[in-house]
């Protein structure tokens, strides 16, 4: 239940996170939270605020030599008895606390407070990340207003336990079909069992040795796994078709075309049909903005093994990292919760990165 549809950017980042959690924003129902974000940012004269559907963009236009993007999605998975928010013993509980309203609160605080950042900043608050890609607000923005996503570097405030997770791996799903001939199981020699014919596919998967390329000093770990097997006609009929669905998680030094070529080679002798694909994203840690960012947040980066919207930035030629408060293993769970210390630390570290002359203690 939405308790309030307004946001007060003068409160601390933890209280702002609580306000955001209490605005219910399940995917495709983000208008109230997008309205609240837009209304909260409009009074800040150092920002140009642009509305694109239920995506809100706010950016500085200071003519700096470098522009960075800080992005986060406004939507959540469906409510599961985890609203409103509650704060207990330094832990903030509630739907979206991890994925990813803590990160959005950090974005909003930075956008309101930093009128003279050392880099121009584009803050993107987008809708429909948790559902099919066709609805994704960041994807729509990139397709319809790519000028708003021009930058040298991007940070996606996805939960990462407040540690940099660089780039992301690509993901591809394929289907491999084996064909048999129907027959009564009492006379099975009269047919060909298509499910049995899939055994070779599974044997190849069992023997797969993951590739572990090192990119920008980070070791990625690929994965190749059967995720579905579909086949069968009736309890007394040999199946004449079996479909094995395989998911390939591949390092970002491979393109979608290269990933598909690898799979066709790995399953040589079978027809491989790609049914879903999203490219990976290179980490770009050698870039000056990324190096400065790593220095500001402790100099530690891990590879991102899952897929996130940093891939969309990579497709636009913008290297990106994931960096946000919260344990990603708690995302979408009923007991979703985030340590307030992580939210506060993310705000402090990003402020230091964007503020000229600011030291660890916050004094110029």
GROMACS .gro file of C-alpha atoms in nm:
model
  364
    1UNK     CA    1   0.000   0.000   0.000
    2UNK     CA    2   0.133   0.344  -0.089
    3UNK     CA    3   0.142   0.554   0.225
    4UNK     CA    4   0.274   0.875   0.071
    5UNK     CA    5   0.346   0.992  -0.280
    6UNK     CA    6   0.583   1.278  -0.197
    7UNK     CA    7   0.955   1.281  -0.134
    8UNK     CA    8   1.152   1.513   0.092
    9UNK     CA    9   1.509   1.538  -0.037
   10UNK     CA   10   1.619   1.733   0.272
   11UNK     CA   11   1.600   1.424   0.496
   12UNK     CA   12   1.891   1.184   0.538
   13UNK     CA   13   1.943   0.908   0.283
   14UNK     CA   14   1.802   0.634   0.507
   15UNK     CA   15   1.477   0.819   0.571
   16UNK     CA   16   1.455   0.895   0.199
   17UNK     CA   17   1.494   0.523   0.125
   18UNK     CA   18   1.206   0.454   0.363
   19UNK     CA   19   0.990   0.710   0.180
   20UNK     CA   20   1.070   0.548  -0.154
   21UNK     CA   21   0.988   0.199  -0.024
   22UNK     CA   22   0.651   0.320   0.096
   23UNK     CA   23   0.556   0.436  -0.253
   24UNK     CA   24   0.434   0.110  -0.405
   25UNK     CA   25   0.585   0.077  -0.753
   26UNK     CA   26   0.537  -0.272  -0.891
   27UNK     CA   27   0.646  -0.296  -1.256
   28UNK     CA   28   0.409  -0.115  -1.496
   29UNK     CA   29   0.262   0.078  -1.201
   30UNK     CA   30   0.542   0.333  -1.156
   31UNK     CA   31   0.356   0.656  -1.233
   32UNK     CA   32   0.319   0.759  -0.869
   33UNK     CA   33   0.687   0.715  -0.788
   34UNK     CA   34   0.799   0.873  -1.116
   35UNK     CA   35   0.573   1.171  -1.040
   36UNK     CA   36   0.723   1.198  -0.692
   37UNK     CA   37   1.081   1.180  -0.823
   38UNK     CA   38   1.011   1.442  -1.089
   39UNK     CA   39   0.839   1.675  -0.842
   40UNK     CA   40   1.125   1.644  -0.594
   41UNK     CA   41   1.390   1.727  -0.856
   42UNK     CA   42   1.216   2.008  -1.044
   43UNK     CA   43   1.290   2.281  -0.783
   44UNK     CA   44   1.666   2.232  -0.811
   45UNK     CA   45   1.779   2.491  -1.060
   46UNK     CA   46   2.117   2.330  -1.132
   47UNK     CA   47   1.939   2.033  -1.291
   48UNK     CA   48   1.773   1.994  -1.628
   49UNK     CA   49   1.483   1.754  -1.566
   50UNK     CA   50   1.331   1.553  -1.852
   51UNK     CA   51   1.037   1.314  -1.833
   52UNK     CA   52   1.016   1.024  -2.078
   53UNK     CA   53   0.714   0.808  -1.997
   54UNK     CA   54   0.774   0.691  -1.642
   55UNK     CA   55   1.147   0.747  -1.670
   56UNK     CA   56   1.292   1.065  -1.520
   57UNK     CA   57   1.627   1.209  -1.628
   58UNK     CA   58   1.800   1.487  -1.435
   59UNK     CA   59   2.136   1.622  -1.549
   60UNK     CA   60   2.385   1.896  -1.482
   61UNK     CA   61   2.491   2.108  -1.778
   62UNK     CA   62   2.813   2.264  -1.649
   63UNK     CA   63   3.032   2.205  -1.953
   64UNK     CA   64   3.269   1.974  -1.769
   65UNK     CA   65   3.518   1.775  -1.973
   66UNK     CA   66   3.362   1.447  -1.867
   67UNK     CA   67   3.007   1.319  -1.819
   68UNK     CA   68   2.903   1.020  -1.611
   69UNK     CA   69   2.567   0.850  -1.568
   70UNK     CA   70   2.425   0.723  -1.240
   71UNK     CA   71   2.117   0.510  -1.303
   72UNK     CA   72   1.865   0.308  -1.107
   73UNK     CA   73   1.524   0.154  -1.166
   74UNK     CA   74   1.209   0.261  -0.981
   75UNK     CA   75   1.006  -0.059  -1.007
   76UNK     CA   76   0.988  -0.363  -0.780
   77UNK     CA   77   0.858  -0.717  -0.800
   78UNK     CA   78   0.503  -0.772  -0.664
   79UNK     CA   79   0.424  -0.698  -0.300
   80UNK     CA   80   0.462  -0.998  -0.070
   81UNK     CA   81   0.349  -0.877   0.270
   82UNK     CA   82   0.661  -0.660   0.294
   83UNK     CA   83   0.520  -0.307   0.301
   84UNK     CA   84   0.546  -0.057   0.464
   85UNK     CA   85   0.914  -0.021   0.547
   86UNK     CA   86   1.044  -0.066   0.899
   87UNK     CA   87   1.378   0.020   1.058
   88UNK     CA   88   1.513  -0.214   1.326
   89UNK     CA   89   1.863  -0.220   1.476
   90UNK     CA   90   2.030  -0.051   1.182
   91UNK     CA   91   1.852  -0.266   0.922
   92UNK     CA   92   1.589  -0.123   0.688
   93UNK     CA   93   1.329  -0.381   0.586
   94UNK     CA   94   1.080  -0.364   0.301
   95UNK     CA   95   1.005  -0.432  -0.063
   96UNK     CA   96   1.271  -0.274  -0.281
   97UNK     CA   97   1.505  -0.191   0.006
   98UNK     CA   98   1.775  -0.393  -0.173
   99UNK     CA   99   1.649  -0.391  -0.531
  100UNK     CA  100   1.691  -0.102  -0.548
  101UNK     CA  101   1.540   0.189  -0.360
  102UNK     CA  102   1.845   0.230  -0.139
  103UNK     CA  103   2.043   0.303  -0.455
  104UNK     CA  104   1.772   0.534  -0.588
  105UNK     CA  105   1.778   0.729  -0.261
  106UNK     CA  106   2.153   0.777  -0.302
  107UNK     CA  107   2.097   0.907  -0.656
  108UNK     CA  108   1.835   1.154  -0.540
  109UNK     CA  109   2.050   1.287  -0.256
  110UNK     CA  110   2.344   1.338  -0.491
  111UNK     CA  111   2.130   1.505  -0.756
  112UNK     CA  112   1.983   1.752  -0.508
  113UNK     CA  113   2.297   1.828  -0.310
  114UNK     CA  114   2.576   1.845  -0.568
  115UNK     CA  115   2.526   2.162  -0.770
  116UNK     CA  116   2.894   2.183  -0.875
  117UNK     CA  117   3.019   1.827  -0.928
  118UNK     CA  118   3.365   1.785  -1.075
  119UNK     CA  119   3.206   1.583  -1.357
  120UNK     CA  120   2.877   1.651  -1.532
  121UNK     CA  121   2.627   1.393  -1.413
  122UNK     CA  122   2.317   1.245  -1.574
  123UNK     CA  123   2.088   1.079  -1.320
  124UNK     CA  124   1.846   0.828  -1.473
  125UNK     CA  125   1.547   0.691  -1.281
  126UNK     CA  126   1.377   0.437  -1.504
  127UNK     CA  127   1.080   0.202  -1.503
  128UNK     CA  128   1.000  -0.162  -1.582
  129UNK     CA  129   1.338  -0.326  -1.517
  130UNK     CA  130   1.195  -0.629  -1.338
  131UNK     CA  131   0.988  -0.758  -1.631
  132UNK     CA  132   1.028  -0.839  -2.000
  133UNK     CA  133   1.292  -0.633  -2.178
  134UNK     CA  134   1.037  -0.486  -2.419
  135UNK     CA  135   0.904  -0.270  -2.133
  136UNK     CA  136   1.241  -0.158  -1.993
  137UNK     CA  137   1.251   0.221  -1.954
  138UNK     CA  138   1.628   0.240  -1.994
  139UNK     CA  139   1.604   0.040  -2.315
  140UNK     CA  140   1.330   0.270  -2.447
  141UNK     CA  141   1.532   0.578  -2.354
  142UNK     CA  142   1.836   0.441  -2.535
  143UNK     CA  143   1.630   0.368  -2.845
  144UNK     CA  144   1.432   0.694  -2.854
  145UNK     CA  145   1.663   0.947  -2.683
  146UNK     CA  146   2.018   0.810  -2.705
  147UNK     CA  147   2.149   1.165  -2.662
  148UNK     CA  148   2.039   1.149  -2.298
  149UNK     CA  149   2.266   0.849  -2.239
  150UNK     CA  150   2.585   0.992  -2.386
  151UNK     CA  151   2.868   0.966  -2.132
  152UNK     CA  152   3.220   0.840  -2.073
  153UNK     CA  153   3.126   0.611  -1.784
  154UNK     CA  154   2.813   0.483  -1.607
  155UNK     CA  155   2.725   0.346  -1.265
  156UNK     CA  156   2.417   0.128  -1.221
  157UNK     CA  157   2.303   0.133  -0.860
  158UNK     CA  158   2.219  -0.237  -0.857
  159UNK     CA  159   2.278  -0.403  -0.519
  160UNK     CA  160   2.637  -0.523  -0.485
  161UNK     CA  161   2.698  -0.505  -0.109
  162UNK     CA  162   2.845  -0.158  -0.170
  163UNK     CA  163   3.138  -0.307  -0.365
  164UNK     CA  164   3.207  -0.245  -0.733
  165UNK     CA  165   3.097  -0.527  -0.961
  166UNK     CA  166   3.236  -0.447  -1.301
  167UNK     CA  167   3.059  -0.506  -1.631
  168UNK     CA  168   2.839  -0.811  -1.658
  169UNK     CA  169   2.831  -1.143  -1.836
  170UNK     CA  170   2.610  -1.204  -2.135
  171UNK     CA  171   2.331  -1.458  -2.131
  172UNK     CA  172   2.198  -1.670  -2.416
  173UNK     CA  173   1.933  -1.942  -2.422
  174UNK     CA  174   1.922  -2.199  -2.699
  175UNK     CA  175   1.702  -2.494  -2.785
  176UNK     CA  176   1.831  -2.820  -2.930
  177UNK     CA  177   1.574  -3.064  -3.064
  178UNK     CA  178   1.620  -3.436  -3.108
  179UNK     CA  179   1.378  -3.625  -3.334
  180UNK     CA  180   1.257  -3.983  -3.303
  181UNK     CA  181   0.969  -4.196  -3.420
  182UNK     CA  182   0.657  -4.278  -3.220
  183UNK     CA  183   0.580  -4.637  -3.131
  184UNK     CA  184   0.400  -4.828  -2.857
  185UNK     CA  185   0.633  -4.886  -2.564
  186UNK     CA  186   0.538  -5.255  -2.576
  187UNK     CA  187   0.699  -5.263  -2.922
  188UNK     CA  188   0.965  -4.997  -2.871
  189UNK     CA  189   1.195  -5.154  -3.131
  190UNK     CA  190   0.950  -5.028  -3.389
  191UNK     CA  191   1.033  -4.662  -3.309
  192UNK     CA  192   1.309  -4.426  -3.194
  193UNK     CA  193   1.306  -4.263  -2.851
  194UNK     CA  194   1.382  -3.891  -2.892
  195UNK     CA  195   1.443  -3.845  -2.518
  196UNK     CA  196   1.710  -4.115  -2.521
  197UNK     CA  197   1.865  -3.940  -2.821
  198UNK     CA  198   1.919  -3.633  -2.601
  199UNK     CA  199   2.170  -3.824  -2.385
  200UNK     CA  200   2.461  -3.711  -2.600
  201UNK     CA  201   2.366  -3.347  -2.546
  202UNK     CA  202   2.370  -3.397  -2.170
  203UNK     CA  203   2.700  -3.584  -2.187
  204UNK     CA  204   2.858  -3.291  -2.369
  205UNK     CA  205   2.726  -3.052  -2.105
  206UNK     CA  206   2.856  -3.274  -1.825
  207UNK     CA  207   3.203  -3.256  -1.977
  208UNK     CA  208   3.200  -2.880  -2.035
  209UNK     CA  209   3.505  -2.698  -1.895
  210UNK     CA  210   3.422  -2.333  -1.815
  211UNK     CA  211   3.626  -2.060  -1.978
  212UNK     CA  212   3.773  -1.810  -1.727
  213UNK     CA  213   3.907  -1.508  -1.915
  214UNK     CA  214   4.074  -1.221  -1.730
  215UNK     CA  215   3.948  -0.876  -1.836
  216UNK     CA  216   4.079  -0.555  -1.675
  217UNK     CA  217   4.234  -0.773  -1.406
  218UNK     CA  218   3.903  -0.947  -1.324
  219UNK     CA  219   3.848  -1.319  -1.376
  220UNK     CA  220   3.509  -1.404  -1.520
  221UNK     CA  221   3.369  -1.758  -1.495
  222UNK     CA  222   3.144  -1.880  -1.773
  223UNK     CA  223   2.865  -2.136  -1.734
  224UNK     CA  224   2.680  -2.373  -1.966
  225UNK     CA  225   2.381  -2.561  -1.827
  226UNK     CA  226   2.067  -2.744  -1.933
  227UNK     CA  227   1.772  -2.567  -1.772
  228UNK     CA  228   1.472  -2.747  -1.928
  229UNK     CA  229   1.401  -3.079  -2.099
  230UNK     CA  230   1.066  -3.111  -2.271
  231UNK     CA  231   0.941  -3.425  -2.438
  232UNK     CA  232   0.684  -3.700  -2.415
  233UNK     CA  233   0.350  -3.795  -2.562
  234UNK     CA  234   0.187  -4.045  -2.328
  235UNK     CA  235   0.283  -4.306  -2.072
  236UNK     CA  236   0.281  -4.582  -2.334
  237UNK     CA  237   0.421  -4.398  -2.637
  238UNK     CA  238   0.782  -4.348  -2.744
  239UNK     CA  239   0.837  -3.972  -2.778
  240UNK     CA  240   0.918  -3.848  -3.125
  241UNK     CA  241   1.060  -3.514  -3.009
  242UNK     CA  242   1.269  -3.386  -2.719
  243UNK     CA  243   1.380  -3.025  -2.667
  244UNK     CA  244   1.675  -2.943  -2.444
  245UNK     CA  245   1.700  -2.577  -2.338
  246UNK     CA  246   2.051  -2.462  -2.251
  247UNK     CA  247   2.158  -2.136  -2.085
  248UNK     CA  248   2.504  -1.998  -2.163
  249UNK     CA  249   2.651  -1.730  -1.935
  250UNK     CA  250   2.949  -1.588  -2.120
  251UNK     CA  251   3.222  -1.338  -2.037
  252UNK     CA  252   3.190  -0.987  -2.183
  253UNK     CA  253   3.490  -1.027  -2.415
  254UNK     CA  254   3.258  -1.231  -2.639
  255UNK     CA  255   2.990  -1.075  -2.857
  256UNK     CA  256   2.649  -1.232  -2.904
  257UNK     CA  257   2.762  -1.354  -3.246
  258UNK     CA  258   3.074  -1.513  -3.097
  259UNK     CA  259   2.870  -1.675  -2.819
  260UNK     CA  260   2.628  -1.824  -3.073
  261UNK     CA  261   2.919  -1.948  -3.284
  262UNK     CA  262   3.072  -2.119  -2.980
  263UNK     CA  263   2.743  -2.295  -2.903
  264UNK     CA  264   2.700  -2.416  -3.260
  265UNK     CA  265   3.053  -2.553  -3.252
  266UNK     CA  266   3.006  -2.712  -2.910
  267UNK     CA  267   2.685  -2.884  -3.023
  268UNK     CA  268   2.809  -2.965  -3.373
  269UNK     CA  269   2.578  -3.216  -3.540
  270UNK     CA  270   2.266  -3.057  -3.389
  271UNK     CA  271   2.053  -2.764  -3.498
  272UNK     CA  272   2.097  -2.486  -3.242
  273UNK     CA  273   1.816  -2.230  -3.219
  274UNK     CA  274   1.878  -1.909  -3.020
  275UNK     CA  275   1.559  -1.818  -2.835
  276UNK     CA  276   1.683  -1.539  -2.605
  277UNK     CA  277   2.000  -1.333  -2.590
  278UNK     CA  278   2.139  -1.033  -2.403
  279UNK     CA  279   2.500  -0.920  -2.453
  280UNK     CA  280   2.751  -0.870  -2.176
  281UNK     CA  281   2.927  -0.547  -2.083
  282UNK     CA  282   3.298  -0.480  -2.061
  283UNK     CA  283   3.411  -0.335  -1.725
  284UNK     CA  284   3.616  -0.045  -1.862
  285UNK     CA  285   3.821  -0.015  -1.543
  286UNK     CA  286   4.115   0.133  -1.732
  287UNK     CA  287   3.925   0.454  -1.806
  288UNK     CA  288   4.019   0.765  -1.603
  289UNK     CA  289   3.667   0.806  -1.459
  290UNK     CA  290   3.654   0.440  -1.359
  291UNK     CA  291   4.000   0.456  -1.200
  292UNK     CA  292   3.900   0.764  -1.000
  293UNK     CA  293   3.578   0.595  -0.898
  294UNK     CA  294   3.759   0.284  -0.778
  295UNK     CA  295   3.999   0.499  -0.577
  296UNK     CA  296   3.703   0.675  -0.415
  297UNK     CA  297   3.531   0.351  -0.314
  298UNK     CA  298   3.830   0.159  -0.186
  299UNK     CA  299   4.006   0.031  -0.495
  300UNK     CA  300   3.836  -0.311  -0.497
  301UNK     CA  301   3.633  -0.450  -0.786
  302UNK     CA  302   3.474  -0.788  -0.848
  303UNK     CA  303   3.345  -0.932  -1.176
  304UNK     CA  304   2.968  -0.937  -1.224
  305UNK     CA  305   2.863  -1.291  -1.307
  306UNK     CA  306   2.494  -1.216  -1.361
  307UNK     CA  307   2.335  -0.993  -1.625
  308UNK     CA  308   2.229  -0.636  -1.548
  309UNK     CA  309   2.136  -0.326  -1.741
  310UNK     CA  310   2.502  -0.224  -1.760
  311UNK     CA  311   2.479  -0.424  -2.082
  312UNK     CA  312   2.254  -0.154  -2.228
  313UNK     CA  313   2.521   0.107  -2.159
  314UNK     CA  314   2.787  -0.111  -2.317
  315UNK     CA  315   2.573  -0.141  -2.632
  316UNK     CA  316   2.578   0.240  -2.647
  317UNK     CA  317   2.955   0.246  -2.608
  318UNK     CA  318   2.948   0.350  -2.242
  319UNK     CA  319   3.151   0.127  -2.005
  320UNK     CA  320   2.964   0.066  -1.681
  321UNK     CA  321   2.986  -0.091  -1.337
  322UNK     CA  322   2.734  -0.205  -1.077
  323UNK     CA  323   2.762  -0.034  -0.738
  324UNK     CA  324   2.486  -0.013  -0.483
  325UNK     CA  325   2.379  -0.096  -0.128
  326UNK     CA  326   2.228  -0.431  -0.039
  327UNK     CA  327   2.297  -0.799  -0.080
  328UNK     CA  328   2.177  -0.913  -0.424
  329UNK     CA  329   2.094  -1.254  -0.275
  330UNK     CA  330   1.812  -1.084  -0.080
  331UNK     CA  331   1.657  -0.922  -0.388
  332UNK     CA  332   1.296  -1.030  -0.450
  333UNK     CA  333   1.274  -1.214  -0.116
  334UNK     CA  334   0.993  -1.144   0.130
  335UNK     CA  335   1.253  -1.068   0.398
  336UNK     CA  336   1.436  -0.817   0.177
  337UNK     CA  337   1.644  -0.579   0.391
  338UNK     CA  338   1.952  -0.359   0.372
  339UNK     CA  339   2.201  -0.237   0.634
  340UNK     CA  340   2.168   0.141   0.665
  341UNK     CA  341   2.548   0.160   0.687
  342UNK     CA  342   2.575   0.047   0.325
  343UNK     CA  343   2.330   0.312   0.204
  344UNK     CA  344   2.518   0.583   0.393
  345UNK     CA  345   2.856   0.460   0.273
  346UNK     CA  346   2.748   0.458  -0.093
  347UNK     CA  347   2.628   0.817  -0.060
  348UNK     CA  348   2.953   0.926   0.104
  349UNK     CA  349   3.178   0.753  -0.147
  350UNK     CA  350   2.994   0.882  -0.452
  351UNK     CA  351   2.989   1.231  -0.304
  352UNK     CA  352   3.366   1.215  -0.258
  353UNK     CA  353   3.410   1.099  -0.619
  354UNK     CA  354   3.200   1.383  -0.756
  355UNK     CA  355   3.320   1.663  -0.528
  356UNK     CA  356   3.650   1.836  -0.603
  357UNK     CA  357   3.896   1.840  -0.316
  358UNK     CA  358   3.678   1.635  -0.077
  359UNK     CA  359   3.883   1.402   0.142
  360UNK     CA  360   3.797   1.081   0.321
  361UNK     CA  361   3.677   1.278   0.622
  362UNK     CA  362   3.458   1.499   0.407
  363UNK     CA  363   3.671   1.815   0.444
  364UNK     CA  364   3.813   1.991   0.140
   0.00000   0.00000   0.00000
